[in-house]
JSON list of C-alpha atoms and ligand atoms in Angstrom, two decimals:
[
{"chain": "H", "resi": 839, "resn": "MET", "atom": "CA", "xyz": [20.80, 7.94, -21.92]},
{"chain": "H", "resi": 840, "resn": "ALA", "atom": "CA", "xyz": [20.89, 11.52, -20.66]},
{"chain": "H", "resi": 841, "resn": "GLN", "atom": "CA", "xyz": [17.56, 11.68, -18.83]},
{"chain": "H", "resi": 842, "resn": "ASN", "atom": "CA", "xyz": [17.08, 10.55, -15.24]},
{"chain": "H", "resi": 843, "resn": "LYS", "atom": "CA", "xyz": [16.20, 6.88, -14.91]},
{"chain": "H", "resi": 844, "resn": "LEU", "atom": "CA", "xyz": [15.24, 4.73, -11.95]},
{"chain": "H", "resi": 845, "resn": "ILE", "atom": "CA", "xyz": [16.64, 1.22, -11.66]},
{"chain": "H", "resi": 846, "resn": "VAL", "atom": "CA", "xyz": [14.79, -0.52, -8.86]},
{"chain": "H", "resi": 847, "resn": "SER", "atom": "CA", "xyz": [16.08, -3.84, -7.51]},
{"chain": "H", "resi": 848, "resn": "ASN", "atom": "CA", "xyz": [13.25, -5.88, -6.02]},
{"chain": "H", "resi": 849, "resn": "TRP", "atom": "CA", "xyz": [15.08, -8.56, -4.08]},
{"chain": "H", "resi": 850, "resn": "LYS", "atom": "CA", "xyz": [11.77, -10.08, -2.89]},
{"chain": "H", "resi": 851, "resn": "MET", "atom": "CA", "xyz": [12.34, -12.75, -0.16]},
{"chain": "H", "resi": 852, "resn": "ASN", "atom": "CA", "xyz": [15.88, -13.54, -1.34]},
{"chain": "H", "resi": 853, "resn": "LEU", "atom": "CA", "xyz": [19.48, -13.10, -0.13]},
{"chain": "H", "resi": 854, "resn": "ASN", "atom": "CA", "xyz": [20.75, -13.63, 3.40]},
{"chain": "H", "resi": 855, "resn": "LEU", "atom": "CA", "xyz": [22.78, -11.04, 5.26]},
{"chain": "H", "resi": 856, "resn": "SER", "atom": "CA", "xyz": [26.19, -12.01, 3.90]},
{"chain": "H", "resi": 857, "resn": "GLU", "atom": "CA", "xyz": [24.92, -12.45, 0.33]},
{"chain": "H", "resi": 858, "resn": "SER", "atom": "CA", "xyz": [23.25, -9.07, 0.43]},
{"chain": "H", "resi": 859, "resn": "LYS", "atom": "CA", "xyz": [26.34, -7.35, 1.85]},
{"chain": "H", "resi": 860, "resn": "LYS", "atom": "CA", "xyz": [28.46, -8.90, -0.89]},
{"chain": "H", "resi": 861, "resn": "LEU", "atom": "CA", "xyz": [26.12, -7.71, -3.63]},
{"chain": "H", "resi": 862, "resn": "ILE", "atom": "CA", "xyz": [25.93, -4.20, -2.18]},
{"chain": "H", "resi": 863, "resn": "HIS", "atom": "CA", "xyz": [29.71, -4.10, -1.96]},
{"chain": "H", "resi": 864, "resn": "LYS", "atom": "CA", "xyz": [30.00, -5.00, -5.66]},
{"chain": "H", "resi": 865, "resn": "LEU", "atom": "CA", "xyz": [27.38, -2.44, -6.62]},
{"chain": "H", "resi": 866, "resn": "THR", "atom": "CA", "xyz": [29.02, 0.38, -4.73]},
{"chain": "H", "resi": 867, "resn": "LYS", "atom": "CA", "xyz": [32.50, -0.56, -5.95]},
{"chain": "H", "resi": 868, "resn": "SER", "atom": "CA", "xyz": [31.52, -0.56, -9.58]},
{"chain": "H", "resi": 869, "resn": "THR", "atom": "CA", "xyz": [32.96, 2.39, -11.41]},
{"chain": "H", "resi": 870, "resn": "LEU", "atom": "CA", "xyz": [29.51, 3.38, -12.53]},
{"chain": "H", "resi": 871, "resn": "LYS", "atom": "CA", "xyz": [28.77, 5.68, -9.66]},
{"chain": "H", "resi": 872, "resn": "LYS", "atom": "CA", "xyz": [29.48, 8.67, -11.88]},
{"chain": "H", "resi": 873, "resn": "LYS", "atom": "CA", "xyz": [26.26, 8.13, -13.78]},
{"chain": "H", "resi": 874, "resn": "HIS", "atom": "CA", "xyz": [24.26, 10.76, -11.94]},
{"chain": "H", "resi": 875, "resn": "TYR", "atom": "CA", "xyz": [21.25, 10.26, -14.22]},
{"chain": "H", "resi": 876, "resn": "LEU", "atom": "CA", "xyz": [20.78, 6.72, -12.87]},
{"chain": "H", "resi": 877, "resn": "LYS", "atom": "CA", "xyz": [19.09, 6.33, -9.50]},
{"chain": "H", "resi": 878, "resn": "LYS", "atom": "CA", "xyz": [19.75, 2.85, -8.16]},
{"chain": "H", "resi": 879, "resn": "ILE", "atom": "CA", "xyz": [17.18, 1.81, -5.59]},
{"chain": "H", "resi": 880, "resn": "ILE", "atom": "CA", "xyz": [17.59, -1.38, -3.56]},
{"chain": "H", "resi": 881, "resn": "CYS", "atom": "CA", "xyz": [14.50, -2.96, -1.99]},
{"chain": "H", "resi": 882, "resn": "PRO", "atom": "CA", "xyz": [15.55, -5.76, 0.41]},
{"chain": "H", "resi": 883, "resn": "GLN", "atom": "CA", "xyz": [13.34, -7.83, 2.68]},
{"chain": "H", "resi": 884, "resn": "PHE", "atom": "CA", "xyz": [12.50, -6.15, 6.01]},
{"chain": "H", "resi": 885, "resn": "LEU", "atom": "CA", "xyz": [15.10, -7.81, 8.27]},
{"chain": "H", "resi": 886, "resn": "LEU", "atom": "CA", "xyz": [17.95, -6.74, 5.98]},
{"chain": "H", "resi": 887, "resn": "ILE", "atom": "CA", "xyz": [16.91, -3.11, 6.03]},
{"chain": "H", "resi": 888, "resn": "PRO", "atom": "CA", "xyz": [18.84, -1.89, 9.13]},
{"chain": "H", "resi": 889, "resn": "ASN", "atom": "CA", "xyz": [22.10, -3.40, 7.87]},
{"chain": "H", "resi": 890, "resn": "ILE", "atom": "CA", "xyz": [21.71, -2.33, 4.27]},
{"chain": "H", "resi": 891, "resn": "SER", "atom": "CA", "xyz": [20.69, 1.13, 5.41]},
{"chain": "H", "resi": 892, "resn": "SER", "atom": "CA", "xyz": [23.96, 1.66, 7.28]},
{"chain": "H", "resi": 893, "resn": "ILE", "atom": "CA", "xyz": [26.12, 0.06, 4.56]},
{"chain": "H", "resi": 894, "resn": "ILE", "atom": "CA", "xyz": [24.79, 2.29, 1.78]},
{"chain": "H", "resi": 895, "resn": "LYS", "atom": "CA", "xyz": [24.74, 5.47, 3.86]},
{"chain": "H", "resi": 896, "resn": "ASP", "atom": "CA", "xyz": [27.51, 7.26, 1.98]},
{"chain": "H", "resi": 897, "resn": "THR", "atom": "CA", "xyz": [27.07, 5.58, -1.38]},
{"chain": "H", "resi": 898, "resn": "ASN", "atom": "CA", "xyz": [25.07, 6.32, -4.50]},
{"chain": "H", "resi": 899, "resn": "LEU", "atom": "CA", "xyz": [22.54, 3.59, -3.67]},
{"chain": "H", "resi": 900, "resn": "VAL", "atom": "CA", "xyz": [19.12, 4.46, -2.32]},
{"chain": "H", "resi": 901, "resn": "LEU", "atom": "CA", "xyz": [17.03, 2.34, 0.03]},
{"chain": "H", "resi": 902, "resn": "GLY", "atom": "CA", "xyz": [13.49, 1.16, -0.66]},
{"chain": "H", "resi": 903, "resn": "ALA", "atom": "CA", "xyz": [11.07, -1.31, 0.96]},
{"chain": "H", "resi": 904, "resn": "GLN", "atom": "CA", "xyz": [8.66, -3.89, -0.43]},
{"chain": "H", "resi": 905, "resn": "ASN", "atom": "CA", "xyz": [5.59, -3.22, 1.71]},
{"chain": "H", "resi": 906, "resn": "CYS", "atom": "CA", "xyz": [4.22, -1.40, 4.77]},
{"chain": "H", "resi": 907, "resn": "HIS", "atom": "CA", "xyz": [1.04, -1.26, 6.85]},
{"chain": "H", "resi": 908, "resn": "TYR", "atom": "CA", "xyz": [-1.53, 1.44, 6.12]},
{"chain": "H", "resi": 909, "resn": "GLU", "atom": "CA", "xyz": [-1.74, 2.63, 9.75]},
{"chain": "H", "resi": 910, "resn": "LYS", "atom": "CA", "xyz": [1.04, 4.50, 11.54]},
{"chain": "H", "resi": 911, "resn": "GLU", "atom": "CA", "xyz": [1.17, 2.11, 14.49]},
{"chain": "H", "resi": 912, "resn": "GLY", "atom": "CA", "xyz": [-1.04, -0.16, 16.55]},
{"chain": "H", "resi": 913, "resn": "ALA", "atom": "CA", "xyz": [-2.17, -3.72, 17.22]},
{"chain": "H", "resi": 914, "resn": "PHE", "atom": "CA", "xyz": [-1.16, -5.25, 13.89]},
{"chain": "H", "resi": 915, "resn": "THR", "atom": "CA", "xyz": [0.89, -8.32, 14.77]},
{"chain": "H", "resi": 916, "resn": "GLY", "atom": "CA", "xyz": [3.58, -9.18, 12.26]},
{"chain": "H", "resi": 917, "resn": "GLU", "atom": "CA", "xyz": [3.33, -5.91, 10.32]},
{"chain": "H", "resi": 918, "resn": "SER", "atom": "CA", "xyz": [5.90, -3.14, 9.81]},
{"chain": "H", "resi": 919, "resn": "SER", "atom": "CA", "xyz": [5.21, 0.57, 9.96]},
{"chain": "H", "resi": 920, "resn": "ILE", "atom": "CA", "xyz": [6.09, 3.28, 7.49]},
{"chain": "H", "resi": 921, "resn": "GLU", "atom": "CA", "xyz": [7.58, 5.43, 10.28]},
{"chain": "H", "resi": 922, "resn": "LEU", "atom": "CA", "xyz": [10.07, 2.69, 11.14]},
{"chain": "H", "resi": 923, "resn": "LEU", "atom": "CA", "xyz": [11.04, 2.42, 7.46]},
{"chain": "H", "resi": 924, "resn": "LYS", "atom": "CA", "xyz": [11.54, 6.17, 7.37]},
{"chain": "H", "resi": 925, "resn": "SER", "atom": "CA", "xyz": [13.78, 6.02, 10.43]},
{"chain": "H", "resi": 926, "resn": "PHE", "atom": "CA", "xyz": [16.06, 3.66, 8.45]},
{"chain": "H", "resi": 927, "resn": "ASN", "atom": "CA", "xyz": [16.21, 6.18, 5.62]},
{"chain": "H", "resi": 928, "resn": "CYS", "atom": "CA", "xyz": [13.90, 4.37, 3.20]},
{"chain": "H", "resi": 929, "resn": "LYS", "atom": "CA", "xyz": [13.08, 6.75, 0.37]},
{"chain": "H", "resi": 930, "resn": "TYR", "atom": "CA", "xyz": [10.89, 4.51, -1.81]},
{"chain": "H", "resi": 931, "resn": "ILE", "atom": "CA", "xyz": [8.37, 1.73, -1.28]},
{"chain": "H", "resi": 932, "resn": "ILE", "atom": "CA", "xyz": [7.00, -0.86, -3.68]},
{"chain": "H", "resi": 933, "resn": "LEU", "atom": "CA", "xyz": [3.24, -1.17, -3.21]},
{"chain": "H", "resi": 934, "resn": "GLY", "atom": "CA", "xyz": [0.64, -3.33, -4.92]},
{"chain": "H", "resi": 935, "resn": "HIS", "atom": "CA", "xyz": [3.09, -5.87, -6.32]},
{"chain": "H", "resi": 936, "resn": "SER", "atom": "CA", "xyz": [1.19, -8.69, -8.05]},
{"chain": "H", "resi": 937, "resn": "GLU", "atom": "CA", "xyz": [2.75, -11.25, -5.67]},
{"chain": "H", "resi": 938, "resn": "ARG", "atom": "CA", "xyz": [1.24, -9.42, -2.71]},
{"chain": "H", "resi": 939, "resn": "ARG", "atom": "CA", "xyz": [-2.07, -9.08, -4.52]},
{"chain": "H", "resi": 940, "resn": "LEU", "atom": "CA", "xyz": [-1.98, -12.85, -5.13]},
{"chain": "H", "resi": 941, "resn": "PHE", "atom": "CA", "xyz": [-0.48, -14.28, -1.94]},
{"chain": "H", "resi": 942, "resn": "THR", "atom": "CA", "xyz": [-1.57, -11.78, 0.73]},
{"chain": "H", "resi": 943, "resn": "ALA", "atom": "CA", "xyz": [-4.75, -10.48, -0.90]},
{"chain": "H", "resi": 944, "resn": "ASP", "atom": "CA", "xyz": [-3.63, -6.84, -1.19]},
{"chain": "H", "resi": 945, "resn": "SER", "atom": "CA", "xyz": [-6.70, -5.29, -2.81]},
{"chain": "H", "resi": 946, "resn": "ASN", "atom": "CA", "xyz": [-6.86, -2.03, -4.73]},
{"chain": "H", "resi": 947, "resn": "SER", "atom": "CA", "xyz": [-8.41, -0.27, -1.72]},
{"chain": "H", "resi": 948, "resn": "LEU", "atom": "CA", "xyz": [-5.72, -1.60, 0.62]},
{"chain": "H", "resi": 949, "resn": "VAL", "atom": "CA", "xyz": [-3.00, -0.51, -1.80]},
{"chain": "H", "resi": 950, "resn": "ARG", "atom": "CA", "xyz": [-4.59, 2.95, -1.92]},
{"chain": "H", "resi": 951, "resn": "LYS", "atom": "CA", "xyz": [-4.44, 3.26, 1.89]},
{"chain": "H", "resi": 952, "resn": "LYS", "atom": "CA", "xyz": [-0.78, 2.20, 1.86]},
{"chain": "H", "resi": 953, "resn": "ILE", "atom": "CA", "xyz": [0.02, 4.74, -0.86]},
{"chain": "H", "resi": 954, "resn": "LYS", "atom": "CA", "xyz": [-1.62, 7.46, 1.22]},
{"chain": "H", "resi": 955, "resn": "ILE", "atom": "CA", "xyz": [0.40, 6.74, 4.34]},
{"chain": "H", "resi": 956, "resn": "ALA", "atom": "CA", "xyz": [3.61, 6.52, 2.30]},
{"chain": "H", "resi": 957, "resn": "LEU", "atom": "CA", "xyz": [2.89, 9.89, 0.70]},
{"chain": "H", "resi": 958, "resn": "SER", "atom": "CA", "xyz": [2.08, 11.43, 4.08]},
{"chain": "H", "resi": 959, "resn": "THR", "atom": "CA", "xyz": [5.48, 10.23, 5.35]},
{"chain": "H", "resi": 960, "resn": "LYS", "atom": "CA", "xyz": [7.28, 11.53, 2.24]},
{"chain": "H", "resi": 961, "resn": "ILE", "atom": "CA", "xyz": [8.34, 8.05, 1.13]},
{"chain": "H", "resi": 962, "resn": "LYS", "atom": "CA", "xyz": [7.78, 7.70, -2.61]},
{"chain": "H", "resi": 963, "resn": "PRO", "atom": "CA", "xyz": [5.44, 4.86, -3.58]},
{"chain": "H", "resi": 964, "resn": "ILE", "atom": "CA", "xyz": [6.28, 2.72, -6.60]},
{"chain": "H", "resi": 965, "resn": "VAL", "atom": "CA", "xyz": [2.81, 1.43, -7.43]},
{"chain": "H", "resi": 966, "resn": "CYS", "atom": "CA", "xyz": [2.67, -1.83, -9.37]},
{"chain": "H", "resi": 967, "resn": "ILE", "atom": "CA", "xyz": [-0.10, -2.52, -11.84]},
{"chain": "H", "resi": 968, "resn": "GLY", "atom": "CA", "xyz": [-0.37, -5.14, -14.57]},
{"chain": "H", "resi": 969, "resn": "GLU", "atom": "CA", "xyz": [-2.82, -7.42, -16.32]},
{"chain": "H", "resi": 970, "resn": "PRO", "atom": "CA", "xyz": [-3.06, -11.23, -16.30]},
{"chain": "H", "resi": 971, "resn": "LEU", "atom": "CA", "xyz": [-2.46, -13.00, -19.61]},
{"chain": "H", "resi": 972, "resn": "GLU", "atom": "CA", "xyz": [-6.12, -13.58, -20.48]},
{"chain": "H", "resi": 973, "resn": "PHE", "atom": "CA", "xyz": [-6.80, -9.81, -20.40]},
{"chain": "H", "resi": 974, "resn": "ARG", "atom": "CA", "xyz": [-3.90, -9.25, -22.78]},
{"chain": "H", "resi": 975, "resn": "LYS", "atom": "CA", "xyz": [-5.11, -12.01, -25.11]},
{"chain": "H", "resi": 976, "resn": "ASN", "atom": "CA", "xyz": [-8.70, -10.72, -25.07]},
{"chain": "H", "resi": 977, "resn": "LYS", "atom": "CA", "xyz": [-7.45, -7.18, -25.65]},
{"chain": "H", "resi": 978, "resn": "ASP", "atom": "CA", "xyz": [-9.14, -6.10, -22.42]},
{"chain": "H", "resi": 979, "resn": "TYR", "atom": "CA", "xyz": [-5.93, -5.04, -20.73]},
{"chain": "H", "resi": 980, "resn": "LEU", "atom": "CA", "xyz": [-6.66, -1.32, -20.72]},
{"chain": "H", "resi": 981, "resn": "LYS", "atom": "CA", "xyz": [-9.91, -1.94, -18.87]},
{"chain": "H", "resi": 982, "resn": "PHE", "atom": "CA", "xyz": [-8.02, -3.95, -16.26]},
{"chain": "H", "resi": 983, "resn": "LEU", "atom": "CA", "xyz": [-5.30, -1.31, -15.84]},
{"chain": "H", "resi": 984, "resn": "ASP", "atom": "CA", "xyz": [-7.88, 1.47, -15.77]},
{"chain": "H", "resi": 985, "resn": "LYS", "atom": "CA", "xyz": [-9.57, -0.10, -12.75]},
{"chain": "H", "resi": 986, "resn": "GLN", "atom": "CA", "xyz": [-6.27, -0.59, -10.92]},
{"chain": "H", "resi": 987, "resn": "LEU", "atom": "CA", "xyz": [-5.18, 2.99, -11.57]},
{"chain": "H", "resi": 988, "resn": "ASN", "atom": "CA", "xyz": [-8.55, 4.40, -10.64]},
{"chain": "H", "resi": 989, "resn": "GLU", "atom": "CA", "xyz": [-8.98, 2.46, -7.43]},
{"chain": "H", "resi": 990, "resn": "CYS", "atom": "CA", "xyz": [-5.37, 2.45, -6.19]},
{"chain": "H", "resi": 991, "resn": "ILE", "atom": "CA", "xyz": [-4.07, 5.91, -6.88]},
{"chain": "H", "resi": 992, "resn": "PRO", "atom": "CA", "xyz": [-5.25, 8.93, -4.90]},
{"chain": "H", "resi": 993, "resn": "GLU", "atom": "CA", "xyz": [-4.95, 12.51, -6.14]},
{"chain": "H", "resi": 994, "resn": "CYS", "atom": "CA", "xyz": [-1.42, 13.68, -5.31]},
{"chain": "H", "resi": 995, "resn": "ASN", "atom": "CA", "xyz": [1.47, 15.70, -6.70]},
{"chain": "H", "resi": 996, "resn": "GLU", "atom": "CA", "xyz": [3.80, 12.95, -7.76]},
{"chain": "H", "resi": 997, "resn": "ILE", "atom": "CA", "xyz": [3.64, 9.20, -8.34]},
{"chain": "H", "resi": 998, "resn": "ILE", "atom": "CA", "xyz": [5.75, 6.38, -9.75]},
{"chain": "H", "resi": 999, "resn": "VAL", "atom": "CA", "xyz": [3.88, 3.55, -11.46]},
{"chain": "H", "resi": 1000, "resn": "ALA", "atom": "CA", "xyz": [5.54, 0.26, -12.44]},
{"chain": "H", "resi": 1001, "resn": "TYR", "atom": "CA", "xyz": [3.78, -1.47, -15.32]},
{"chain": "H", "resi": 1002, "resn": "GLU", "atom": "CA", "xyz": [4.35, -5.17, -14.65]},
{"chain": "H", "resi": 1003, "resn": "PRO", "atom": "CA", "xyz": [2.22, -7.50, -16.78]},
{"chain": "H", "resi": 1004, "resn": "ILE", "atom": "CA", "xyz": [1.68, -10.54, -14.55]},
{"chain": "H", "resi": 1005, "resn": "TRP", "atom": "CA", "xyz": [2.43, -12.92, -17.42]},
{"chain": "H", "resi": 1006, "resn": "SER", "atom": "CA", "xyz": [5.86, -11.36, -17.81]},
{"chain": "H", "resi": 1007, "resn": "ILE", "atom": "CA", "xyz": [7.09, -11.61, -14.21]},
{"chain": "H", "resi": 1008, "resn": "GLY", "atom": "CA", "xyz": [9.77, -14.28, -13.91]},
{"chain": "H", "resi": 1009, "resn": "THR", "atom": "CA", "xyz": [8.74, -15.94, -17.18]},
{"chain": "H", "resi": 1010, "resn": "GLY", "atom": "CA", "xyz": [11.20, -14.58, -19.73]},
{"chain": "H", "resi": 1011, "resn": "LEU", "atom": "CA", "xyz": [8.26, -13.19, -21.71]},
{"chain": "H", "resi": 1012, "resn": "VAL", "atom": "CA", "xyz": [8.38, -9.48, -22.46]},
{"chain": "H", "resi": 1013, "resn": "PRO", "atom": "CA", "xyz": [5.76, -7.40, -24.29]},
{"chain": "H", "resi": 1014, "resn": "LYS", "atom": "CA", "xyz": [6.74, -5.77, -27.56]},
{"chain": "H", "resi": 1015, "resn": "PHE", "atom": "CA", "xyz": [8.39, -2.40, -27.05]},
{"chain": "H", "resi": 1016, "resn": "GLU", "atom": "CA", "xyz": [5.49, -0.64, -28.75]},
{"chain": "H", "resi": 1017, "resn": "GLU", "atom": "CA", "xyz": [3.10, -2.37, -26.34]},
{"chain": "H", "resi": 1018, "resn": "ILE", "atom": "CA", "xyz": [5.05, -1.04, -23.36]},
{"chain": "H", "resi": 1019, "resn": "PHE", "atom": "CA", "xyz": [5.12, 2.37, -25.02]},
{"chain": "H", "resi": 1020, "resn": "GLU", "atom": "CA", "xyz": [1.34, 2.29, -25.41]},
{"chain": "H", "resi": 1021, "resn": "ILE", "atom": "CA", "xyz": [0.86, 1.52, -21.73]},
{"chain": "H", "resi": 1022, "resn": "GLN", "atom": "CA", "xyz": [3.28, 4.10, -20.37]},
{"chain": "H", "resi": 1023, "resn": "ASN", "atom": "CA", "xyz": [1.60, 6.73, -22.50]},
{"chain": "H", "resi": 1024, "resn": "TYR", "atom": "CA", "xyz": [-1.83, 5.55, -21.36]},
{"chain": "H", "resi": 1025, "resn": "ILE", "atom": "CA", "xyz": [-0.86, 5.63, -17.67]},
{"chain": "H", "resi": 1026, "resn": "LYS", "atom": "CA", "xyz": [0.55, 9.15, -17.93]},
{"chain": "H", "resi": 1027, "resn": "ASN", "atom": "CA", "xyz": [-2.52, 10.52, -19.73]},
{"chain": "H", "resi": 1028, "resn": "PHE", "atom": "CA", "xyz": [-4.92, 8.75, -17.39]},
{"chain": "H", "resi": 1029, "resn": "LEU", "atom": "CA", "xyz": [-3.27, 10.05, -14.22]},
{"chain": "H", "resi": 1030, "resn": "LYS", "atom": "CA", "xyz": [-2.90, 13.58, -15.58]},
{"chain": "H", "resi": 1031, "resn": "LYS", "atom": "CA", "xyz": [-6.54, 13.82, -16.62]},
{"chain": "H", "resi": 1032, "resn": "LYS", "atom": "CA", "xyz": [-8.30, 11.78, -13.93]},
{"chain": "H", "resi": 1033, "resn": "LYS", "atom": "CA", "xyz": [-6.11, 12.28, -10.88]},
{"chain": "H", "resi": 1034, "resn": "PHE", "atom": "CA", "xyz": [-4.58, 15.67, -11.74]},
{"chain": "H", "resi": 1035, "resn": "ILE", "atom": "CA", "xyz": [-1.10, 14.39, -11.01]},
{"chain": "H", "resi": 1036, "resn": "LYS", "atom": "CA", "xyz": [1.66, 16.59, -12.40]},
{"chain": "H", "resi": 1037, "resn": "LYS", "atom": "CA", "xyz": [4.77, 14.47, -11.99]},
{"chain": "H", "resi": 1038, "resn": "ILE", "atom": "CA", "xyz": [4.36, 10.90, -13.20]},
{"chain": "H", "resi": 1039, "resn": "SER", "atom": "CA", "xyz": [7.11, 8.37, -13.80]},
{"chain": "H", "resi": 1040, "resn": "VAL", "atom": "CA", "xyz": [6.39, 5.02, -15.40]},
{"chain": "H", "resi": 1041, "resn": "LEU", "atom": "CA", "xyz": [8.73, 2.06, -14.99]},
{"chain": "H", "resi": 1042, "resn": "TYR", "atom": "CA", "xyz": [8.55, -1.26, -16.77]},
{"chain": "H", "resi": 1043, "resn": "GLY", "atom": "CA", "xyz": [8.93, -4.55, -14.85]},
{"chain": "H", "resi": 1044, "resn": "GLY", "atom": "CA", "xyz": [8.86, -8.17, -16.00]},
{"chain": "H", "resi": 1045, "resn": "SER", "atom": "CA", "xyz": [11.81, -10.32, -17.12]},
{"chain": "H", "resi": 1046, "resn": "VAL", "atom": "CA", "xyz": [14.15, -7.36, -17.55]},
{"chain": "H", "resi": 1047, "resn": "SER", "atom": "CA", "xyz": [17.72, -8.46, -18.27]},
{"chain": "H", "resi": 1048, "resn": "SER", "atom": "CA", "xyz": [20.95, -7.07, -19.66]},
{"chain": "H", "resi": 1049, "resn": "ASN", "atom": "CA", "xyz": [19.77, -8.26, -23.10]},
{"chain": "H", "resi": 1050, "resn": "ASN", "atom": "CA", "xyz": [16.62, -6.16, -23.24]},
{"chain": "H", "resi": 1051, "resn": "ILE", "atom": "CA", "xyz": [17.06, -3.23, -20.83]},
{"chain": "H", "resi": 1052, "resn": "VAL", "atom": "CA", "xyz": [18.46, -0.72, -23.34]},
{"chain": "H", "resi": 1053, "resn": "ASN", "atom": "CA", "xyz": [15.77, -1.37, -25.94]},
{"chain": "H", "resi": 1054, "resn": "ILE", "atom": "CA", "xyz": [13.01, -1.32, -23.33]},
{"chain": "H", "resi": 1055, "resn": "ILE", "atom": "CA", "xyz": [14.10, 2.04, -21.99]},
{"chain": "H", "resi": 1056, "resn": "GLU", "atom": "CA", "xyz": [14.89, 3.67, -25.31]},
{"chain": "H", "resi": 1057, "resn": "GLU", "atom": "CA", "xyz": [12.10, 2.31, -27.49]},
{"chain": "H", "resi": 1058, "resn": "SER", "atom": "CA", "xyz": [9.31, 2.21, -24.92]},
{"chain": "H", "resi": 1059, "resn": "GLU", "atom": "CA", "xyz": [10.29, 5.57, -23.42]},
{"chain": "H", "resi": 1060, "resn": "VAL", "atom": "CA", "xyz": [9.85, 4.43, -19.84]},
{"chain": "H", "resi": 1061, "resn": "ASP", "atom": "CA", "xyz": [11.51, 6.20, -16.92]},
{"chain": "H", "resi": 1062, "resn": "GLY", "atom": "CA", "xyz": [13.30, 3.10, -15.71]},
{"chain": "H", "resi": 1063, "resn": "ALA", "atom": "CA", "xyz": [12.80, -0.50, -14.68]},
{"chain": "H", "resi": 1064, "resn": "LEU", "atom": "CA", "xyz": [11.72, -2.62, -11.74]},
{"chain": "H", "resi": 1065, "resn": "ILE", "atom": "CA", "xyz": [13.93, -5.68, -11.77]},
{"chain": "H", "resi": 1066, "resn": "GLY", "atom": "CA", "xyz": [13.35, -8.93, -9.88]},
{"chain": "H", "resi": 1067, "resn": "GLY", "atom": "CA", "xyz": [15.39, -12.01, -10.84]},
{"chain": "H", "resi": 1068, "resn": "ALA", "atom": "CA", "xyz": [18.20, -10.17, -12.64]},
{"chain": "H", "resi": 1069, "resn": "SER", "atom": "CA", "xyz": [18.75, -7.86, -9.66]},
{"chain": "H", "resi": 1070, "resn": "LEU", "atom": "CA", "xyz": [19.95, -10.85, -7.61]},
{"chain": "H", "resi": 1071, "resn": "VAL", "atom": "CA", "xyz": [22.60, -11.91, -10.10]},
{"chain": "H", "resi": 1072, "resn": "GLU", "atom": "CA", "xyz": [25.76, -9.86, -9.60]},
{"chain": "H", "resi": 1073, "resn": "LYS", "atom": "CA", "xyz": [26.93, -10.03, -13.22]},
{"chain": "H", "resi": 1074, "resn": "GLU", "atom": "CA", "xyz": [23.51, -9.16, -14.58]},
{"chain": "H", "resi": 1075, "resn": "ILE", "atom": "CA", "xyz": [22.76, -6.15, -12.41]},
{"chain": "H", "resi": 1076, "resn": "LEU", "atom": "CA", "xyz": [26.27, -4.76, -12.88]},
{"chain": "H", "resi": 1077, "resn": "LYS", "atom": "CA", "xyz": [25.93, -5.16, -16.64]},
{"chain": "H", "resi": 1078, "resn": "ILE", "atom": "CA", "xyz": [22.49, -3.55, -16.66]},
{"chain": "H", "resi": 1079, "resn": "ILE", "atom": "CA", "xyz": [23.84, -0.52, -14.85]},
{"chain": "H", "resi": 1080, "resn": "SER", "atom": "CA", "xyz": [26.96, -0.35, -16.99]},
{"chain": "H", "resi": 1081, "resn": "ILE", "atom": "CA", "xyz": [25.16, -0.36, -20.35]},
{"chain": "H", "resi": 1082, "resn": "LEU", "atom": "CA", "xyz": [22.64, 2.34, -19.47]},
{"chain": "F", "resi": 1748, "resn": "PEP", "atom": "C1", "xyz": [9.05, -8.30, -10.24]},
{"chain": "F", "resi": 1748, "resn": "PEP", "atom": "O1", "xyz": [8.58, -9.26, -9.65]},
{"chain": "F", "resi": 1748, "resn": "PEP", "atom": "O2", "xyz": [8.85, -7.14, -9.83]},
{"chain": "F", "resi": 1748, "resn": "PEP", "atom": "C2", "xyz": [9.84, -8.56, -11.42]},
{"chain": "F", "resi": 1748, "resn": "PEP", "atom": "C3", "xyz": [9.96, -7.61, -12.29]},
{"chain": "F", "resi": 1748, "resn": "PEP", "atom": "O3", "xyz": [10.39, -9.83, -11.54]},
{"chain": "F", "resi": 1748, "resn": "PEP", "atom": "P1", "xyz": [11.31, -10.38, -12.74]},
{"chain": "F", "resi": 1748, "resn": "PEP", "atom": "O4", "xyz": [12.24, -9.28, -13.14]},
{"chain": "F", "resi": 1748, "resn": "PEP", "atom": "O5", "xyz": [12.01, -11.54, -12.14]},
{"chain": "F", "resi": 1748, "resn": "PEP", "atom": "O6", "xyz": [10.38, -10.75, -13.84]}
]
């Protein structure tokens, strides 16, 4: 595994302060810090960010967030700004996750605005796309992904896309490796040709575990993984990092 890979932990709305500190401690203590080709990004919920930011300051872990508002500041009660995230040394931000699309109605146009403000602040967006099961079954998934890519992603120099089929998130179901390969290839070609983006990384997300991570990365040729459930389980995330 010589090429650079991103391993993104999406903690979602999980872990309290002491649980998160304990997990970070284990991650930083693991002997695996010498793997310079692995970038380990931790995306905690907002209120954990100040603490996690100071704990990981001199470690090999990198901080990310799970959302932001599309404006710099203003009368947006309950929201958090990208500038504040930057001040806590956030380097990445997950945008367009299917749970936000479902539960908080993040539309493609809203995701696009959020991507733009993240890019303008030099925080790297990790843009999630992925089809529901019926589109996969009807073989219409490329049409679905095409629309998401087209409407969400602005022309820019660099982007990270996480392919997360909705039917795979938290279900234990994983597409065949050749299916993930097809999609990562499709995303890269689409963004090169239609959005003139030069640097594109594609991650896979959906039921990643220590049992499938190596095959997913090697056989599907993705640039890393976005990991939900397994990133919360100490043994699992340590094993994932150790076998890559
Ligand atoms: C996710 O929600 O981004 C995700 C990949 O979840 P899980 O790994 O639990 O399927």
